[in-house]
PDB file of C-alpha atoms in Angstrom:
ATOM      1  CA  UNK F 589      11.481   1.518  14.854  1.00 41.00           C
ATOM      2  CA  UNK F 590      10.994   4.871  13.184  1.00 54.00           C
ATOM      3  CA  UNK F 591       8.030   5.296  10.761  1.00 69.00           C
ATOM      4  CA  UNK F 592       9.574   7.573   8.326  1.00 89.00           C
ATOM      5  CA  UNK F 593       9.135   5.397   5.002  1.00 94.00           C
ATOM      6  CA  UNK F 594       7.361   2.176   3.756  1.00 96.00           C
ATOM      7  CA  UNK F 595       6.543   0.814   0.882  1.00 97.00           C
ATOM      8  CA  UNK F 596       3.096  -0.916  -0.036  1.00 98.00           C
ATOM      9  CA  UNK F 597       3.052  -3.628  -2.743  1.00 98.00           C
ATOM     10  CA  UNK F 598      -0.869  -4.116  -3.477  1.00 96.00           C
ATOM     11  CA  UNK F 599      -3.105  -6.210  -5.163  1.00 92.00           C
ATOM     12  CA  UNK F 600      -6.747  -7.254  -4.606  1.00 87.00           C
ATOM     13  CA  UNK F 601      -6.172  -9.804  -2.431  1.00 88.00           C
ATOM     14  CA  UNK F 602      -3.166  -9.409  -0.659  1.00 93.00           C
ATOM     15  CA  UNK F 603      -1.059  -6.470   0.353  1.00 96.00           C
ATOM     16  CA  UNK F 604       2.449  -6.431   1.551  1.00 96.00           C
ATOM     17  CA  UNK F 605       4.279  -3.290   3.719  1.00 97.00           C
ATOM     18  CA  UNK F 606       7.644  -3.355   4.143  1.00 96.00           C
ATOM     19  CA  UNK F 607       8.783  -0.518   6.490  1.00 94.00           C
ATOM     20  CA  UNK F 608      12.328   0.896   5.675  1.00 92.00           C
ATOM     21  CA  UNK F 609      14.824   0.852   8.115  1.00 84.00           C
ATOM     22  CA  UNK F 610      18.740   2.379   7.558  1.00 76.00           C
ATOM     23  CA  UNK F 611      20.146  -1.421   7.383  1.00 80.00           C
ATOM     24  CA  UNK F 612      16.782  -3.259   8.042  1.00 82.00           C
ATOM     25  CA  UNK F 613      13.505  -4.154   7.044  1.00 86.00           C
ATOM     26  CA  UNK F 614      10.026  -5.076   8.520  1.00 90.00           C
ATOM     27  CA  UNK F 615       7.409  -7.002   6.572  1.00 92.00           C
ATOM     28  CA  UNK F 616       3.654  -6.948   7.415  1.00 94.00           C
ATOM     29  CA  UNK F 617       1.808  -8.790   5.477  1.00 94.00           C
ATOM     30  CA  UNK F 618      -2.240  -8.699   4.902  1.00 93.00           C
ATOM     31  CA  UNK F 619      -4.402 -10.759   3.038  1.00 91.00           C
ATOM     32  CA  UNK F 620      -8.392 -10.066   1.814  1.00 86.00           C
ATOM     33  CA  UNK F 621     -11.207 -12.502   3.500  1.00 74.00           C
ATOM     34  CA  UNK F 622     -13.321 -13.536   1.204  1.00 66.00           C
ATOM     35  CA  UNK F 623     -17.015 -13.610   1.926  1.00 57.00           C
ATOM     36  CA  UNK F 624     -18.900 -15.833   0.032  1.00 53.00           C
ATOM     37  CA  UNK F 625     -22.057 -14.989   0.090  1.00 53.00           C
ATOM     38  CA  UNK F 626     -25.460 -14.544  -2.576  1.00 55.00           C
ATOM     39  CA  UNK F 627     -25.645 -10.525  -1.959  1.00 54.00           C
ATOM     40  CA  UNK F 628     -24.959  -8.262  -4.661  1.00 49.00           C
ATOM     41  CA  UNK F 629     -22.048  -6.108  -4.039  1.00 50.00           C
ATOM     42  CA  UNK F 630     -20.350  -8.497  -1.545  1.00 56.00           C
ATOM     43  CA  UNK F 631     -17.190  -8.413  -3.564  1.00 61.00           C
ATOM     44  CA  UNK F 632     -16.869  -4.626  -3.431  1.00 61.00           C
ATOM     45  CA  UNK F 633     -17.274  -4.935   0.191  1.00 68.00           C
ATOM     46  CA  UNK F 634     -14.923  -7.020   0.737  1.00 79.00           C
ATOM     47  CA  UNK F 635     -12.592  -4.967  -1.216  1.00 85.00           C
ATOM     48  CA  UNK F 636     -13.132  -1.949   0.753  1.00 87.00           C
ATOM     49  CA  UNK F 637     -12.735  -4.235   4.177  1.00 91.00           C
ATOM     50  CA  UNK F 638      -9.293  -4.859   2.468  1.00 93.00           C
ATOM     51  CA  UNK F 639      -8.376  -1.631   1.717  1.00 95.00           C
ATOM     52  CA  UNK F 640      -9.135  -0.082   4.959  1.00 95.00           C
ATOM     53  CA  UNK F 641      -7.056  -3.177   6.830  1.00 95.00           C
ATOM     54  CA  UNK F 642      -3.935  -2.112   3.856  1.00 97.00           C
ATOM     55  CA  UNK F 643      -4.935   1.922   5.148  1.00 97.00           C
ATOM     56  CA  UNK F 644      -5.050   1.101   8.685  1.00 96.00           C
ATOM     57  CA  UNK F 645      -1.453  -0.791   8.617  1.00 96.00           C
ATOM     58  CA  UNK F 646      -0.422   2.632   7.147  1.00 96.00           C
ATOM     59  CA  UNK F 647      -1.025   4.485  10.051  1.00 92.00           C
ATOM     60  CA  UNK F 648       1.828   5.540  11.074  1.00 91.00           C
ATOM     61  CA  UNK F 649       3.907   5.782   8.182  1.00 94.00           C
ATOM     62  CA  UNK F 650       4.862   9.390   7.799  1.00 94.00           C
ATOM     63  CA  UNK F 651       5.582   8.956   3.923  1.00 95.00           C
ATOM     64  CA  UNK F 652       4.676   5.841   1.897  1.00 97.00           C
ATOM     65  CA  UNK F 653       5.655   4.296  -1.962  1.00 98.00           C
ATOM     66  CA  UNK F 654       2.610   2.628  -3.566  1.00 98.00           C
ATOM     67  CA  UNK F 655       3.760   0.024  -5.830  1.00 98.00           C
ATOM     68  CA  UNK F 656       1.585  -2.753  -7.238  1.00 97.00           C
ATOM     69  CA  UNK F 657      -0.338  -3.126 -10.589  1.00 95.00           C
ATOM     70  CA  UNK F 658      -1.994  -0.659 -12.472  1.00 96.00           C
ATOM     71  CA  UNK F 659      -5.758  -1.637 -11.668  1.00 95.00           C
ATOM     72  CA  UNK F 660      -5.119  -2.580  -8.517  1.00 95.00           C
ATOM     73  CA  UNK F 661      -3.220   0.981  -7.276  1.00 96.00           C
ATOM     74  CA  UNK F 662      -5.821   2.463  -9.104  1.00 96.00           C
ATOM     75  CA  UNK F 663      -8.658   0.955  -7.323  1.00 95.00           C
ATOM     76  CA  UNK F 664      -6.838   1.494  -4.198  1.00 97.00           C
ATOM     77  CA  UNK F 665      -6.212   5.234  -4.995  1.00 97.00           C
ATOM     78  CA  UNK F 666      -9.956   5.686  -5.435  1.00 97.00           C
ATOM     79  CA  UNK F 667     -10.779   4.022  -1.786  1.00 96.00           C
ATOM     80  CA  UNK F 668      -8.277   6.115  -0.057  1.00 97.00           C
ATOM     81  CA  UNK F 669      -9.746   9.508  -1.965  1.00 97.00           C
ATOM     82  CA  UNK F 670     -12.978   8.581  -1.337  1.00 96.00           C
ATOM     83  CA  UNK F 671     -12.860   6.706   2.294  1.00 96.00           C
ATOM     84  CA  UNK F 672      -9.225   8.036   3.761  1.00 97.00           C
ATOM     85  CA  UNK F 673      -8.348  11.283   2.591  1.00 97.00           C
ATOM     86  CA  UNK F 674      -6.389  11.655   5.343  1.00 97.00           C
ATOM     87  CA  UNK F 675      -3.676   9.250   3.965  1.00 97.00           C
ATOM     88  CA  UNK F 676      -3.313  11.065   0.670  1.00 97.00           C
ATOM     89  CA  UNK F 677      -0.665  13.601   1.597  1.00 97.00           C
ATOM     90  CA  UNK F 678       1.663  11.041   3.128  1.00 97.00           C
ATOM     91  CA  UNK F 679       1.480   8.683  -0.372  1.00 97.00           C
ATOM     92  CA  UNK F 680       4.545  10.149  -1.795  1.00 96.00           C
ATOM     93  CA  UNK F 681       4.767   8.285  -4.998  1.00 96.00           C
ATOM     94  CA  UNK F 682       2.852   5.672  -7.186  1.00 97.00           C
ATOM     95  CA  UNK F 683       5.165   3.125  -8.825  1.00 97.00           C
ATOM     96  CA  UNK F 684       3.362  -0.112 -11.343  1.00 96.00           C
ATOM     97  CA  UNK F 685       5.303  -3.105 -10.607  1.00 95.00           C
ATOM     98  CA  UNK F 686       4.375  -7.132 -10.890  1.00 88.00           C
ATOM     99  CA  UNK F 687       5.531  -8.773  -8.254  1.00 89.00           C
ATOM    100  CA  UNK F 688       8.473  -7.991  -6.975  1.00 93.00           C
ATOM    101  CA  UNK F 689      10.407 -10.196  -4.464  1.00 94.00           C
ATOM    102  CA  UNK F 690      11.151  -8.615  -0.845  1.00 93.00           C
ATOM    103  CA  UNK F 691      14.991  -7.292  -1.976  1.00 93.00           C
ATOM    104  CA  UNK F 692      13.842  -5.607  -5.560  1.00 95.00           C
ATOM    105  CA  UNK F 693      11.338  -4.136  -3.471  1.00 95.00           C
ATOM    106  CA  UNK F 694      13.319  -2.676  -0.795  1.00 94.00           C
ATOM    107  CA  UNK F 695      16.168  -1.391  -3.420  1.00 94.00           C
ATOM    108  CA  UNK F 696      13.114   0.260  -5.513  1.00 96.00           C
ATOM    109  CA  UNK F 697      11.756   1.798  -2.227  1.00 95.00           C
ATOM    110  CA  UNK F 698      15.128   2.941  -0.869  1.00 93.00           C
ATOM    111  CA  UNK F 699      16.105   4.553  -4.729  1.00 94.00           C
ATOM    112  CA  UNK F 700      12.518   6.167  -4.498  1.00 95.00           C
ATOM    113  CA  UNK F 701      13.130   7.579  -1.200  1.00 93.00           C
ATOM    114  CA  UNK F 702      16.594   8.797  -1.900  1.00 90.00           C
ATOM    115  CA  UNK F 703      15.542  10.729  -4.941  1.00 89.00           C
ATOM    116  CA  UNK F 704      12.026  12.024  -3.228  1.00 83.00           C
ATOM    117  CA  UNK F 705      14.273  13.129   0.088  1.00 75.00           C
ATOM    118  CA  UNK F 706      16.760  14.990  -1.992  1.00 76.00           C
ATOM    119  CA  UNK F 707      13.802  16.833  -3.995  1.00 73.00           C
ATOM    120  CA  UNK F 708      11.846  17.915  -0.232  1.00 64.00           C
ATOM    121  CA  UNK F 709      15.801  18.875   0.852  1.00 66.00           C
ATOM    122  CA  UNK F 710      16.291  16.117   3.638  1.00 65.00           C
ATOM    123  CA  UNK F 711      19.830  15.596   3.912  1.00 60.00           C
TER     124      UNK F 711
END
């Protein structure tokens, strides 16, 4: 399977890639553990567990759509600045959605990518 393009729904407790194939698609899906314990700032390390699991399944992906609500891609923008600037580059877009089912996902992703490809002159 080539890596080229996925897009990542995201929310805080579960995340969704779907990697783009020419007349396919591959789900992964990833949901937070919750930890419940007494200790402050459990919940914001759970969060960042979550996020790097979402960053890790992103690996590989040379470009990626981030779609998802407003708080939560902006919470997730601010983990990946501050914990994986590494995956910054490859984000190619930012796109607030609710949630989406698995085809009005994929046709948002693949009229992203189309557009973004014809700006960076892929054929």
């Amino acid at each position: 399977m080539s890596n080229l393009h996925a897009v990542l729904w995201v929310d805080h407790q579960h995340a969704q890639v779907m990697h783009l194939e020419a007349d396919s698609t591959q789900v992964q899906k990833i949901k937070a553990h919750m930890h419940h314990t007494r200790q402050h700032g459990s919940k914001v390390r759970t969060e960042h567990e979550f996020f790097g699991e979402v960053c890790d399944a992103l690996a590989e992906i040379k470009e990626v759509l981030v779609t998802g609500s407003h708080k939560a891609q902006a919470d997730f923008r601010h983990y990946v600045d501050k914990h994986r600037p590494a995956l910054t580059p490859r984000i190619a877009g930012w796109e607030t959605v609710d949630h989406p089912s698995d085809g009005q996902l994929a046709a948002l992703a693949r009229k992203f990518f189309v557009a973004h490809d014809r700006m960076a002159g892929v054929p």
